[in-house]
Each structure stands twice: as C-alpha cells, then as structure tokens.
Coordinates of C-alpha atoms (C1' of nucleotides) in Angstrom, one line a residue:
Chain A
X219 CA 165.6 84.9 134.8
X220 CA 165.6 84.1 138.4
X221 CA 163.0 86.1 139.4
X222 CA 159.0 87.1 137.9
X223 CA 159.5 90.3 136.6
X224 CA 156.1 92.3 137.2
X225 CA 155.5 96.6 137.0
X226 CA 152.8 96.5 140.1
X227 CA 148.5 95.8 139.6
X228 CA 147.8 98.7 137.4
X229 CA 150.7 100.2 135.8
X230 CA 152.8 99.5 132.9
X231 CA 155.9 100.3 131.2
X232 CA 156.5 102.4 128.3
X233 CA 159.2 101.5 125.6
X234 CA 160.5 104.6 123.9
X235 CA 158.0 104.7 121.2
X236 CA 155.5 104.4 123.6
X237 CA 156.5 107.6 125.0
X238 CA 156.9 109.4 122.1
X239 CA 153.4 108.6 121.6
X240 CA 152.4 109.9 124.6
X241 CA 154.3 113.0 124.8
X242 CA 152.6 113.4 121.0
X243 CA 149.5 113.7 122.9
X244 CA 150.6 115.7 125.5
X245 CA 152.1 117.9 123.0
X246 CA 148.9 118.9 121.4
X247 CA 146.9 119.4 124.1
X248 CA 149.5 121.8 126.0
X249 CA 149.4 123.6 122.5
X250 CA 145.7 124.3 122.7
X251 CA 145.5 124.6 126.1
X252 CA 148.9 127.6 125.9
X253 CA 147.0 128.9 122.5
X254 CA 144.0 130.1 124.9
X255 CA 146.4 131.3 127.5
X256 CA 146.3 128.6 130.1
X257 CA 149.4 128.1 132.1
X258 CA 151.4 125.3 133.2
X259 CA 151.4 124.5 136.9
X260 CA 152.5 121.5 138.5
X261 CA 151.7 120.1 142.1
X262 CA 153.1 117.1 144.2
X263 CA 152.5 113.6 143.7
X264 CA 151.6 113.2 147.3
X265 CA 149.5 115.8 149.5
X266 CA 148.8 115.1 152.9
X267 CA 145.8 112.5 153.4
X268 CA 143.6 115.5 155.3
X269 CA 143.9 117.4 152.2
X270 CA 142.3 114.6 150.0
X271 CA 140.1 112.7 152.6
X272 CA 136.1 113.3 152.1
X273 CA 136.6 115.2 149.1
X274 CA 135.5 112.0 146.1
X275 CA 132.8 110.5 148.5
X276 CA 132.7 107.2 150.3
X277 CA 134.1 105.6 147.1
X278 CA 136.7 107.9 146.3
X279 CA 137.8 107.6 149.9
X280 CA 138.1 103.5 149.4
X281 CA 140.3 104.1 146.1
X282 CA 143.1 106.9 147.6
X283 CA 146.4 105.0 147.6
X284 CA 148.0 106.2 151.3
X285 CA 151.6 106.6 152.4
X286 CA 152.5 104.8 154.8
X287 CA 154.8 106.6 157.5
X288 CA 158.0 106.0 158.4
X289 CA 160.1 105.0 161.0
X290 CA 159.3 106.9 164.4
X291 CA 156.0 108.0 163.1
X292 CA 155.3 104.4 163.0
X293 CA 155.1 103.8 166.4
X294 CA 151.6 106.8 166.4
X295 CA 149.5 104.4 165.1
X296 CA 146.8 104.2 167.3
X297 CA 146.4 100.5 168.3
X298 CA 143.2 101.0 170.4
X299 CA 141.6 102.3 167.2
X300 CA 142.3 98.8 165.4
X301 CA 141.0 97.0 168.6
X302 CA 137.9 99.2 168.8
X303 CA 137.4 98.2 164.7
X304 CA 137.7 102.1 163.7
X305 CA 139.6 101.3 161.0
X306 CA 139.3 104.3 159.3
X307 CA 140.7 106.1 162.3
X308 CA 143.9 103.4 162.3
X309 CA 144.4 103.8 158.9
X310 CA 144.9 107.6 159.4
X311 CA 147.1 106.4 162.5
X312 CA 149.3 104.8 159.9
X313 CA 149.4 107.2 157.5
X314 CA 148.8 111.2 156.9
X315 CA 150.4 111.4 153.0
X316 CA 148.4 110.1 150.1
X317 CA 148.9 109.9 146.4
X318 CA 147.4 112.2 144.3
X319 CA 143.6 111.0 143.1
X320 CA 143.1 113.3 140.5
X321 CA 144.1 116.9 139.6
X322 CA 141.5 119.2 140.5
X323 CA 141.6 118.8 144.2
X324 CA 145.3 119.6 144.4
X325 CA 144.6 122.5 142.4
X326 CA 142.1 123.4 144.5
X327 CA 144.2 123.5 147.4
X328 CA 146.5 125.6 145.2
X329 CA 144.6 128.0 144.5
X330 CA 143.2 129.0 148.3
X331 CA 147.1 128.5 149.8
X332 CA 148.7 130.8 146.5
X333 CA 145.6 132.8 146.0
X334 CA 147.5 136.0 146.1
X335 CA 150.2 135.0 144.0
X336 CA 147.7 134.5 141.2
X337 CA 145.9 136.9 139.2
X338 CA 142.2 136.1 138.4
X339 CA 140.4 134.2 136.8
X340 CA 143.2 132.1 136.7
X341 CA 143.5 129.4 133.8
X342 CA 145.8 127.0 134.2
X343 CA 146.8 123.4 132.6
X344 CA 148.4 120.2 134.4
X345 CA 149.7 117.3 132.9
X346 CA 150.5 114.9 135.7
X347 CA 149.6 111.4 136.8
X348 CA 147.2 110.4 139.1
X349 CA 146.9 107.2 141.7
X350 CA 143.4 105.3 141.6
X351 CA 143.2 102.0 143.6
X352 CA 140.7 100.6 141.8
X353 CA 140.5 97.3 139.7
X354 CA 142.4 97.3 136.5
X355 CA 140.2 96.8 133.5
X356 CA 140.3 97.6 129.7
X357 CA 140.7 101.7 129.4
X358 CA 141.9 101.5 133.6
X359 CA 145.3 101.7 135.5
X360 CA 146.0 102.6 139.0
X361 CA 148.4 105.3 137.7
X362 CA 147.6 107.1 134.5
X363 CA 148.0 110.8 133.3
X364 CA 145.1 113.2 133.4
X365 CA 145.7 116.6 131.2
X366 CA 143.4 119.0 133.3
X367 CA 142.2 122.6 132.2
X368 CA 140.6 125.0 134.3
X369 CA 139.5 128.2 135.0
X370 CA 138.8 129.9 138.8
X371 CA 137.8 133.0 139.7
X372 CA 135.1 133.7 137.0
X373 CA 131.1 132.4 136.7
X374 CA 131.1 133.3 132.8
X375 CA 129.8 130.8 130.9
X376 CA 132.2 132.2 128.2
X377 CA 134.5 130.0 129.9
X378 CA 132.5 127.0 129.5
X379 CA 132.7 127.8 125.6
X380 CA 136.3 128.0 125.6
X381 CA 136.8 124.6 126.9
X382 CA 134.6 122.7 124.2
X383 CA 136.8 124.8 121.8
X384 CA 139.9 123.3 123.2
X385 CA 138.0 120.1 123.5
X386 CA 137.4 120.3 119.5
X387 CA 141.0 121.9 119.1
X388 CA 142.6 119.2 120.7
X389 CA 140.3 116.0 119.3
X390 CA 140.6 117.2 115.9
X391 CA 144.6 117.3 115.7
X392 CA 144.6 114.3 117.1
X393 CA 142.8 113.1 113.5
X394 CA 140.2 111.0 115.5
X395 CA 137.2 109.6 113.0
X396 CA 134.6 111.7 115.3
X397 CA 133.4 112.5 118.7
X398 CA 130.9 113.1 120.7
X399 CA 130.1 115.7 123.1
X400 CA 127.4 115.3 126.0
X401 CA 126.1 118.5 127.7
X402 CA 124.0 118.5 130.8
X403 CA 124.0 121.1 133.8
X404 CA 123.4 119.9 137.3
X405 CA 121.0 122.6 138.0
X406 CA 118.9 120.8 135.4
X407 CA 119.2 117.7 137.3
X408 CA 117.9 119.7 140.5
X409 CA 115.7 121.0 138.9
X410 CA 114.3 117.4 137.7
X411 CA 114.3 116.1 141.1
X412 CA 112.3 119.0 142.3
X413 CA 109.8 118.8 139.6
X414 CA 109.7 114.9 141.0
X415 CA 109.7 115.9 144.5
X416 CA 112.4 113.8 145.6
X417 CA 115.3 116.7 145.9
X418 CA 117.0 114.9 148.6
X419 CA 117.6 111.9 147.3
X420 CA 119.3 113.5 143.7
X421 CA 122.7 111.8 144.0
X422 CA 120.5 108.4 144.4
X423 CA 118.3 109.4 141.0
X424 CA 121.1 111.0 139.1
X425 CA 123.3 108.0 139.7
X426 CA 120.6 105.6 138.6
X427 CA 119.8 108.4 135.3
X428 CA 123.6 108.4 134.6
X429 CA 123.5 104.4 133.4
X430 CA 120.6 105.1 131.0
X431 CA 122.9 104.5 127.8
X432 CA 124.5 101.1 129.5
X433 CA 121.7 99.2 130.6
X434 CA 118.9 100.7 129.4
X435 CA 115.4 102.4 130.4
X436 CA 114.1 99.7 132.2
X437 CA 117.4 98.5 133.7
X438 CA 117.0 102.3 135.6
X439 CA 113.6 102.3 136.4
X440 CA 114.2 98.9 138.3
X441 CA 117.1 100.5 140.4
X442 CA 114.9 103.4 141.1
X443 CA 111.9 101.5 142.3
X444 CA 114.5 99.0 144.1
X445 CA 116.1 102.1 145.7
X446 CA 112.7 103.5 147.3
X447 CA 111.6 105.5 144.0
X448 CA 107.7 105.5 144.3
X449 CA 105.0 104.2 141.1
X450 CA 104.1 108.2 141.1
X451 CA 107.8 109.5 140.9
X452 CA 109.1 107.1 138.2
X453 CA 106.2 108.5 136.3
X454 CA 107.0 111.7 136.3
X455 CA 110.4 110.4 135.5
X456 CA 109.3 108.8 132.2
X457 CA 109.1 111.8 130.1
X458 CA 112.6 112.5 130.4
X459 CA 112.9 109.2 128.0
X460 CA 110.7 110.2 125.7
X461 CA 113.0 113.6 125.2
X462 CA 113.6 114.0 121.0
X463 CA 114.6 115.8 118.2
X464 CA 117.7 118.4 117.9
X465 CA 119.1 120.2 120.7
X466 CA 116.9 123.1 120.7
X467 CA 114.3 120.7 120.6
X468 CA 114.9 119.1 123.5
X469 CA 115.6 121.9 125.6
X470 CA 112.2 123.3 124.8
X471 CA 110.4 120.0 125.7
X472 CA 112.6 120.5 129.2
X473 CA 111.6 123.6 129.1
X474 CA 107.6 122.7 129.7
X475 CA 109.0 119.7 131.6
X476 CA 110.8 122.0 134.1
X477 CA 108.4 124.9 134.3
X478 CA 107.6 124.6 138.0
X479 CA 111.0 124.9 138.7
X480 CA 113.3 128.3 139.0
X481 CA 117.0 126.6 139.5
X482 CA 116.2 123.6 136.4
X483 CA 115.1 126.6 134.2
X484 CA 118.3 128.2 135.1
X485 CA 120.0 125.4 134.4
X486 CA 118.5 125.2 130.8
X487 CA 119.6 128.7 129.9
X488 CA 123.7 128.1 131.0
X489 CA 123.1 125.3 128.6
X490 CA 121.2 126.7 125.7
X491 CA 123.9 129.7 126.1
X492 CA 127.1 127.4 125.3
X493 CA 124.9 125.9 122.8
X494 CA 123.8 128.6 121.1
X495 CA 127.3 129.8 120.6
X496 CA 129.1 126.2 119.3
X497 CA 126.3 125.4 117.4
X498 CA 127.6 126.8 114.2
X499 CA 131.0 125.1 114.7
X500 CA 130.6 121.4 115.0
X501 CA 132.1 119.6 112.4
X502 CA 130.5 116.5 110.7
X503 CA 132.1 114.0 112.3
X504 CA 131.4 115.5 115.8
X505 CA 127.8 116.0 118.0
X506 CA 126.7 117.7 120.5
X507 CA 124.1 116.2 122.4
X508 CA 121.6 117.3 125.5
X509 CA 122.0 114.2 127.8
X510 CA 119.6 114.9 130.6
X511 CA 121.0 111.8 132.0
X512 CA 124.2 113.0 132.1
X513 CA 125.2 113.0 135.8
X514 CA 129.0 112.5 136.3
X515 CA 130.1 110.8 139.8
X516 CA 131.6 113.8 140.9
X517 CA 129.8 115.4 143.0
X518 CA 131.2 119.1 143.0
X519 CA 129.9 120.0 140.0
X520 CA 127.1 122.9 139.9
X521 CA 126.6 123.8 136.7
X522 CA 127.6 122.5 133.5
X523 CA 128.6 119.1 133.2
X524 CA 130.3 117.6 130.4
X525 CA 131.8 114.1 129.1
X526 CA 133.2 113.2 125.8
X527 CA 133.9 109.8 123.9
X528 CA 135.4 108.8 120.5
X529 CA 133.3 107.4 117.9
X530 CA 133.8 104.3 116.1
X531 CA 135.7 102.4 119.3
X532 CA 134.4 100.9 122.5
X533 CA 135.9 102.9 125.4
X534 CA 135.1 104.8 128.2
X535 CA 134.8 108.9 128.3
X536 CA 138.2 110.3 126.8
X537 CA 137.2 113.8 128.6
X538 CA 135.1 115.2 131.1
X539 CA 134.3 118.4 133.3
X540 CA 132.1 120.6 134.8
X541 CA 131.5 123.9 136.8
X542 CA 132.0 123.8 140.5
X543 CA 131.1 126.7 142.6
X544 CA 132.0 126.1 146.0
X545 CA 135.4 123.6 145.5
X546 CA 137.8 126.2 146.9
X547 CA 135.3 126.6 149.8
X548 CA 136.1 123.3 151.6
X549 CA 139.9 124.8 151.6
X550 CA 138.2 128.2 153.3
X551 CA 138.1 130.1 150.5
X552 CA 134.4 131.2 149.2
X553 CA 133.2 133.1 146.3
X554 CA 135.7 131.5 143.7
X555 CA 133.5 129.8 141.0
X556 CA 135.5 127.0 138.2
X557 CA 135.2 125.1 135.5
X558 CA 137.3 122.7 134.3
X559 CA 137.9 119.7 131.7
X560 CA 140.2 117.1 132.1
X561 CA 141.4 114.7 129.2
X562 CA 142.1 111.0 129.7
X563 CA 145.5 110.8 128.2
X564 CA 146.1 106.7 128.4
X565 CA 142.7 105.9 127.3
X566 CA 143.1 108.6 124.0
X567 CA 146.8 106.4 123.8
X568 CA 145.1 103.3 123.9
X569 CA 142.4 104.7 120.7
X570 CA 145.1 106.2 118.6
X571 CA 147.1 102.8 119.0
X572 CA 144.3 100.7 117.9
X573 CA 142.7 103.1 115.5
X574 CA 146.9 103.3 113.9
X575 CA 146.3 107.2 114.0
X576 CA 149.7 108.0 115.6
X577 CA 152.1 109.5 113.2
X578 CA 154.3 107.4 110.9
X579 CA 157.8 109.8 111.7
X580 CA 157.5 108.9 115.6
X581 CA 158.8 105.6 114.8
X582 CA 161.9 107.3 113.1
X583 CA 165.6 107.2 114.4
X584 CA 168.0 109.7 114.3
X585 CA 168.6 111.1 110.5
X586 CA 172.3 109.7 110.1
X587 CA 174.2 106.7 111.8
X588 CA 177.9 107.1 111.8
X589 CA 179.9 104.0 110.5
X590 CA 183.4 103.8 111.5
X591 CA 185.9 100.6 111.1
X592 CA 188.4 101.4 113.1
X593 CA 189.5 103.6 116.0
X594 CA 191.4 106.0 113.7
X595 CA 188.4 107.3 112.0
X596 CA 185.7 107.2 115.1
X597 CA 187.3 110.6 116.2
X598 CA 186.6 112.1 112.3
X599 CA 183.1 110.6 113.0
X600 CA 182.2 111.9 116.3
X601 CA 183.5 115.4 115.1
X602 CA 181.4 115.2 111.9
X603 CA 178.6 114.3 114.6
X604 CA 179.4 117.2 116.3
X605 CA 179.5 119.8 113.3
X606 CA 176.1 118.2 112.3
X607 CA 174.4 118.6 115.9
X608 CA 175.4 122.2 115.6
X609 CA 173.1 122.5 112.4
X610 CA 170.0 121.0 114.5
X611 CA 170.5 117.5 113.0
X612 CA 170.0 114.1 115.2
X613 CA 173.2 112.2 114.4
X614 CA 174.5 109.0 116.0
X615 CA 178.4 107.5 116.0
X616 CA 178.3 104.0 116.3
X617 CA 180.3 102.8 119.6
X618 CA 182.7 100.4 118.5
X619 CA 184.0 99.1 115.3
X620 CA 182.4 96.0 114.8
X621 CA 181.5 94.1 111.6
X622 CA 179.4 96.2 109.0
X623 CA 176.3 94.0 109.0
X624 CA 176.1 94.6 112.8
X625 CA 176.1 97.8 112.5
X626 CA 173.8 98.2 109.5
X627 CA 171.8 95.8 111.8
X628 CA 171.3 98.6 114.5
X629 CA 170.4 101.2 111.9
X630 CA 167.9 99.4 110.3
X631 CA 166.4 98.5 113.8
X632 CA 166.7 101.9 114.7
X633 CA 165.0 102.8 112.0
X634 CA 167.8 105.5 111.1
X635 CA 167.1 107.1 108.0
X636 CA 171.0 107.5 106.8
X637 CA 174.3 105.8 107.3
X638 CA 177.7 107.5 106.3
X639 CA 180.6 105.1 105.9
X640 CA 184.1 106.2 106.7
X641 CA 186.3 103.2 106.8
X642 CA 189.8 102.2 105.2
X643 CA 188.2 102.3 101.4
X644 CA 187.6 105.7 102.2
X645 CA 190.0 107.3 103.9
X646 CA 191.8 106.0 100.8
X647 CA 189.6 107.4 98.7
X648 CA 189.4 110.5 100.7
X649 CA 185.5 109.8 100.6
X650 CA 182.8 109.4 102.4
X651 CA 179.4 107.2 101.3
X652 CA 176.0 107.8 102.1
X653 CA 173.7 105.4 102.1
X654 CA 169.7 106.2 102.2
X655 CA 168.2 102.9 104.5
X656 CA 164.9 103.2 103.2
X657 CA 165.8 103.4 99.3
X658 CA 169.0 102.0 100.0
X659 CA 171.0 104.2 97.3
X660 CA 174.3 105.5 98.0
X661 CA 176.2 108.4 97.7
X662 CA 179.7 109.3 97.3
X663 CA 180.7 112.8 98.7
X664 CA 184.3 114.6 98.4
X665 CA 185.7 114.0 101.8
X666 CA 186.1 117.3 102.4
X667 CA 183.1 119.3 101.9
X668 CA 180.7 116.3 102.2
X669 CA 178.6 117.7 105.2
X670 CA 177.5 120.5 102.9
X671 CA 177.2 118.9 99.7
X672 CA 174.9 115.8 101.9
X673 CA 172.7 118.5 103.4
X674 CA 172.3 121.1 100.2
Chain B
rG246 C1' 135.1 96.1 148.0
rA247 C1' 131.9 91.4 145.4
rG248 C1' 131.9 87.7 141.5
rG249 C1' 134.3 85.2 137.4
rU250 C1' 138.8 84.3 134.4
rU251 C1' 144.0 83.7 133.1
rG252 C1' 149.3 82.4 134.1
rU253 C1' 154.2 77.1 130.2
rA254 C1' 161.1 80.2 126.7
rG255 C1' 162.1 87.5 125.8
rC256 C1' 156.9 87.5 122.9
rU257 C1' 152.4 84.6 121.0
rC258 C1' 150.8 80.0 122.2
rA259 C1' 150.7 74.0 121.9
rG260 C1' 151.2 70.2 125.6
rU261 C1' 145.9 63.9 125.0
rU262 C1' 142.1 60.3 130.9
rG263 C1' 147.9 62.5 135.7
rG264 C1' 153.1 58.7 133.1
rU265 C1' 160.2 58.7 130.2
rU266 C1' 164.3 64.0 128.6
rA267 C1' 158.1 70.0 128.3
rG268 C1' 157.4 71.6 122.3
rA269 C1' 156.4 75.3 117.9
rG270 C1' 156.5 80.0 115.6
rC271 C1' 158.5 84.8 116.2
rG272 C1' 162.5 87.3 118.5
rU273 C1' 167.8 86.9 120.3
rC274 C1' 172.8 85.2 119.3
rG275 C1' 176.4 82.7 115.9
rG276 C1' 177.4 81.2 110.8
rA277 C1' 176.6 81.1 105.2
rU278 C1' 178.7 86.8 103.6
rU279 C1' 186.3 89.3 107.6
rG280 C1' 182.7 96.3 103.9
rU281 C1' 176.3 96.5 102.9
rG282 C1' 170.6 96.1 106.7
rG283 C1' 165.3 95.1 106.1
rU284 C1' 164.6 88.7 102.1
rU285 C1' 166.7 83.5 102.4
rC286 C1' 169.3 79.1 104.4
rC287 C1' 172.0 76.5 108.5
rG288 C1' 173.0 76.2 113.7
rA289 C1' 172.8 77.5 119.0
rA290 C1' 171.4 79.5 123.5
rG291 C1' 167.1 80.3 126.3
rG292 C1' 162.1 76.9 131.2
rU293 C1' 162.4 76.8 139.6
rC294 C1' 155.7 75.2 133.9
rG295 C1' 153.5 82.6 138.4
rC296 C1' 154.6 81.6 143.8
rG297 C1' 153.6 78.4 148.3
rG298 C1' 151.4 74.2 150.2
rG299 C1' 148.6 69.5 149.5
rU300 C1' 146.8 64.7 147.0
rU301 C1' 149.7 60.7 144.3
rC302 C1' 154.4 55.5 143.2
rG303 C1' 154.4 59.8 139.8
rA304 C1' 151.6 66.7 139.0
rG305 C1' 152.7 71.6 133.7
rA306 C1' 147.8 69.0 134.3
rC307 C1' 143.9 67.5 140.2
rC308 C1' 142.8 70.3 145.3
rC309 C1' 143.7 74.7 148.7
rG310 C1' 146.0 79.5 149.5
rU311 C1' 148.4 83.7 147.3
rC312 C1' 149.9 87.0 143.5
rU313 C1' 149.1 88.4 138.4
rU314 C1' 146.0 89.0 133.7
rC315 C1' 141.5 90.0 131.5
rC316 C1' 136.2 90.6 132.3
rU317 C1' 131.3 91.9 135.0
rC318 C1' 129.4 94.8 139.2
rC319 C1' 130.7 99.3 142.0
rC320 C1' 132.9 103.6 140.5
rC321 C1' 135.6 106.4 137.0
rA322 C1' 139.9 109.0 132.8

RNA sequence: GAGGUUGUAGCUCAGUUGGUUAGAGCGUCGGAUUGUGGUUCCGAAGGUCGCGGGUUCGAGACCCGUCUUCCUCCCCA
C-alpha cells in the first residue's frame, strides 16, 4: 500500500451486505410509507446556499457543508469582505451551492416552486442522504440517509395520527425489542413560558427543558438560573417535574397548570386528540409518553412535536417530527400547514447490527453456482444459466476453469446455496450433480431434463 | 466551534527505562488433496510504525504541528 487509504471525517463505506442491510431498511419503510399513499420524490444533493442559509439557526448555519465555486466564479470572492473580518459575507463570496442539510427544507422549497404541479395535501416520502459538518461520534456521520414523510397542505391532526401509525408500522417489521414514543406540542411549551412570564426567551427555556432526561432536574435548573432565569420563574417551573401518572393523567395536571393560558390549552387538546386515538393500539413493548420537556432543536415546529428511541440500546432518537405551519412561508408561499417525521436510517442500521435483528437470508448468495472444468462445457453452463434466469432464479457460471476446491472455495464464501457440476465425468455420464453447500448432499440429474427435475 | 483520546501487516492487537533484523492471532496466497468447500496440518507473501518536522550517537516509543479514530460539550438522525 503506498498510500493511507481513508473514506473522509464522517463517512464510511458499505460492503455489499452492508447495503443489503440498508436497503432492508429502506425497503420497509417505503412499504409503509407507499401503504398510506405517500409518494416518492427526490431532490438534489446540492441546492443553492441562499436556499438553505438561516433556515437551522446559527448552529445549523456553522454545520452546512458549502461548494465551493469554480473556476471564473472564483475570481467573485470578495476580498475586502475577508479584510473587513465579514467572514460570513466571504464565505458566500466563495460559494453559493451547499449540500443538502436535511430533507425537509428542500422539500419545502419544492413544494412553493412545484405547487401547482401537486395536488393537495400532498404526502410524500424521501429517502436520500444528507450532509452535516458536525463532529463524528457514536450514532453520527457527516453524511447519512434520512427517510422523511410528510404531509403539506392540511392542519388535520388526522395527519399527525397517520404518522405514529407508520412510525409503529415501520418499528415493528423491523422486529425491534420495543420503543418509545415522546409527544409534546410546542404550543404547550408557549404556553408554559407564558404561564412563567418569560415568552421571549422560550427557545432559551425549552432548550434548557429539552436535557431534562440527560442531566437531570438540577443539572436544568442551574442552566436556567445561569442563563438569567429568575428564583420566581424556576419556581413556577418546578411543577412541571413533579408531572405523574398515565398520559391522561398528566395532561389533566397541565391542564390546571396551563389554565391561564389560551395557546398551551390548545396545545393540550392537538395532543390529547392523537392520543386519544392511538391509545388503544400501543403494543406492549412500545409507550407513549407526555414529555413536557420535549423540545426538539428545530425551531419550525408549531404544533406537535415528536421523537422516538429504541429500547434496550443506548442511542440517540431513531425518529423525530413535528407540525410546522409557516415553513413554506419563508419560500413566499403562506397558508400551507405540515407535518412530517423523518427516520434516522444509519443509526436504526447501527441497532439492528448490534441487536443481530437483520435477517439471516441477506447474507445468502445466489441459489446455484455453475462449475465448469473446461472451456467446452462453460457455453452448456452459461446457457443452463440463462434458461434458469428466465424462471426468476439467481444463478452464477463460474469464470474460468480452475481447480474444483477453488471454485467450491468461492461458493462457500459466497455463501451460494447450490453448486451444479458439469465436467469431463459428466459429460461422460451425460449428467449433471448437484450439490446442496449447506447439507452438502449431492444429486445426480439426467443430463437432459435436469433443470426441471432440480427445480420440481 | 471547545476539550480529551487514538493511530504498528488487509483486520484485531503485542512491542519492557529510547538500543541489533518490529512480532502474534485471524485473513490472504501456495501446498498436503491435478474432481469436492466450510475442519486439520505445512509453508509463503504482506510494514515509508498515520503524515511532516524536532530532540538524540540512536526514535515505533520523547517533543511540536497536522490528519484520523473514539468520547464529552454544543447541536442533532
């Protein structure tokens, strides 16, 4: 090797099982998703910077990965910028393309630019990767595939309902030990910081709520207090700790708890409505839980929010979503109203693999590996191949005529579930030997009609 | 973006306070077996010790930089 081999920070190669098993994955959830009557849509990797730009907040803005331009453009960047220190305004100098940071944006900006192509509500599903620039850890790449669902173009919270079915659809053929789902709505959270008096600085409190399951209740109310968050407000806060009981308990103790306050109220009735309608089909081995300090980073959301995670493993969310009214509005298109969920294929790749719930057959080779031992029979072979294709069966000819153990060699590797010799002995015989590789029994077939007598 | 951590054969890893020619297992290839794999036995190939610089008579080991790995924060799928 005279060079280190390396994919880039982030990204990894996938061998051929390793893509089987992901396109198992994607397999399944296009099949819910189709089932429900989504349709497939695909957009660019790369829109231009403007149409991403300010749309994931300060952070989001740090993690785009940007194109640079090329050739003649180059010479627009706008040196006086980089002199002045407005590097923001070089960097957009340098570059007006940018990798694709998630899927919902795009689609946004598909939706306003094809809205009269479409017919609403629309529901569509993408399976496509996204670019983060953020630091690889476990359950994170810089490029990994997002499987994204949504609806536009109607504010019923049947909708919402539909996607937790897919959610469970999807979760359950994938045989994972259990899940759980986490509901919130951000008009609750409005509604919260209202009741506090503090509704200007929600993104600050819900950001601070969001951690309470990571570092705990007193971990938060020392970010609060160290972010401004007066003795009087955290108290008011407290409660919201000291929520119990089921689901319908706890939105009636937030119901008291948000009295005083129209929009949280509101927010409690989208959620005891998708509730009240699941609650009779959540399996044992799944919950659905009230999180009031469920927040979400995103911060398009409006109304329901929602985040899921496998049980029994440590990893992040394996799917998340939310209503957003206004996201078509920042491409000038108002009044459109969507929800949406998007599942995290790599990290549900990463569970299966270590929870060894990926299907034993993906590992399988083709169902028959052609032997041949010499150039005179590998043209009887490849049209026996043929015939065999022609009846929907994977089949393989061996290249070249090497020894038998090589050859047996590459089947067994392959993982090939049948070998048919046709060599010398054979022709002689006017023959041709099966051989099972996992029982390793053989068969000898008339020459002639073997094909059939193999397959009846 | 901040802090820490890792890097030695294709893979997983040894390598003593800095000291001769850098090792093992697995895998690969060849043979035992010229027509029977997945087991066994024998043999072989495979290394700019991540990269660049420095200290030293001498660096895989120590120092600096850089890239990479994994982790914490930030944020998120």
């Amino acid at each position: 090797m005279s060079q280190k081999l390396n994919t880039p920070k982030g990204t990894r190669d996938y061998l051929p099982l390793d893509v089987r098993k992901r396109n198992y994955i994607f397999q399944i959830i296009s099949e819910a998703f189709e089932q429900f009557g989504y349709q497939p849509i695909e957009t660019p990797s790369f829109e231009l910077s403007s149409t991403l730009m300010g749309k994931y907040g300060e952070e989001g803005d740090r993690l785009i990965f940007r194109i640079l331009n090329s050739g003649e453009k180059l010479k627009k960047a706008d040196i006086s910028a980089l002199e002045n220190d407005q590097l923001a305004k070089f960097a957009h100098s340098l570059s007006e393309k940018a990798l694709r940071y998630d899927l919902t944006v795009p689609f946004a900006r598909y939706v306003v630019q094809h809205q009269n192509d479409l017919t609403f509500p629309f529901k569509r599903y993408q399976i496509q990767p996204v670019w983060r620039a953020d630091r690889p850890q476990h359950g994170r790449y810089q490029e990994f595939y997002q499987c994204d669902g949504d609806v536009v173009g109607s504010d019923s919270l049947r909708n919402e309902v539909e996607l937790m079915r897919i959610i469970q659809r999807v979760l359950r053929r994938l045989n994972l030990p259990g899940f759980s789902i986490k509901l919130n709505n951000r008009k609750v959270l409005s509604g919260i910081a209202q009741v506090c008096g503090v509704e200007h600085e929600l993104i600050a409190l819900t950001v601070a709520l969001d951690k309470l399951d990571k570092i705990g209740k007193e971990a938060v109310i020392e970010e609060l207090s160290s972010k401004g968050f007066t003795p009087q407000v955290l108290e008011k806060i407290n409660p919201l700790f000291a929520l119990e009981g089921t689901f319908e308990d706890r939105i009636n103790q937030l119901r008291d708890y948000l009295s005083e306050s129209p929009i949280g109220l509101k927010g409690l009735e989208e959620i005891s409505f998708v509730f009240e309608k699941l609650k009779n089909e959540i399996a044992e081995n799944e919950t659905l839980e009230l999180e009031v300090t469920l927040a979400r980073g995103l911060n398009y959301y409006t109304g329901m929010i929602l985040e899921v995670k496998a049980s029994g493993i440590e990893m992040g969310s394996i799917c998340g979503g939310g209503r957003y009214d206004d996201l078509t509005e920042l491409f000038g298109l108002k009044g459109l109203s969507g929800v949406g969920i998007s599942f995290g294929a790599d990290r549900i790749y990463d569970i299966l693999n270590s929870l060894k719930l990926f299907p034993e057959h993906l590992s399988e080779g083709p169902e028959l590996l052609l032997l041949h031992f010499s150039e005179s029979s590998a043209d009887q072979c490849d049209a026996w191949a043929q015939q065999l294709r022609d009846l929907g069966k994977s089949v393989e000819v061996y290249p070249s005529a090497l020894k038998l153990q090589k050859q047996l060699k590459y089947a067994n590797d392959r993982g090939v579930q049948w070998v048919a010799f046709y060599g010398d002995v054979e022709i002689e015989q006017q023959c041709v030997v099966l051989k099972n590789m996992h029982t390793g029994e053989q068969f000898t077939y008339d020459v002639k009609s073997w094909v059939a007598d193999w397959l009846g």
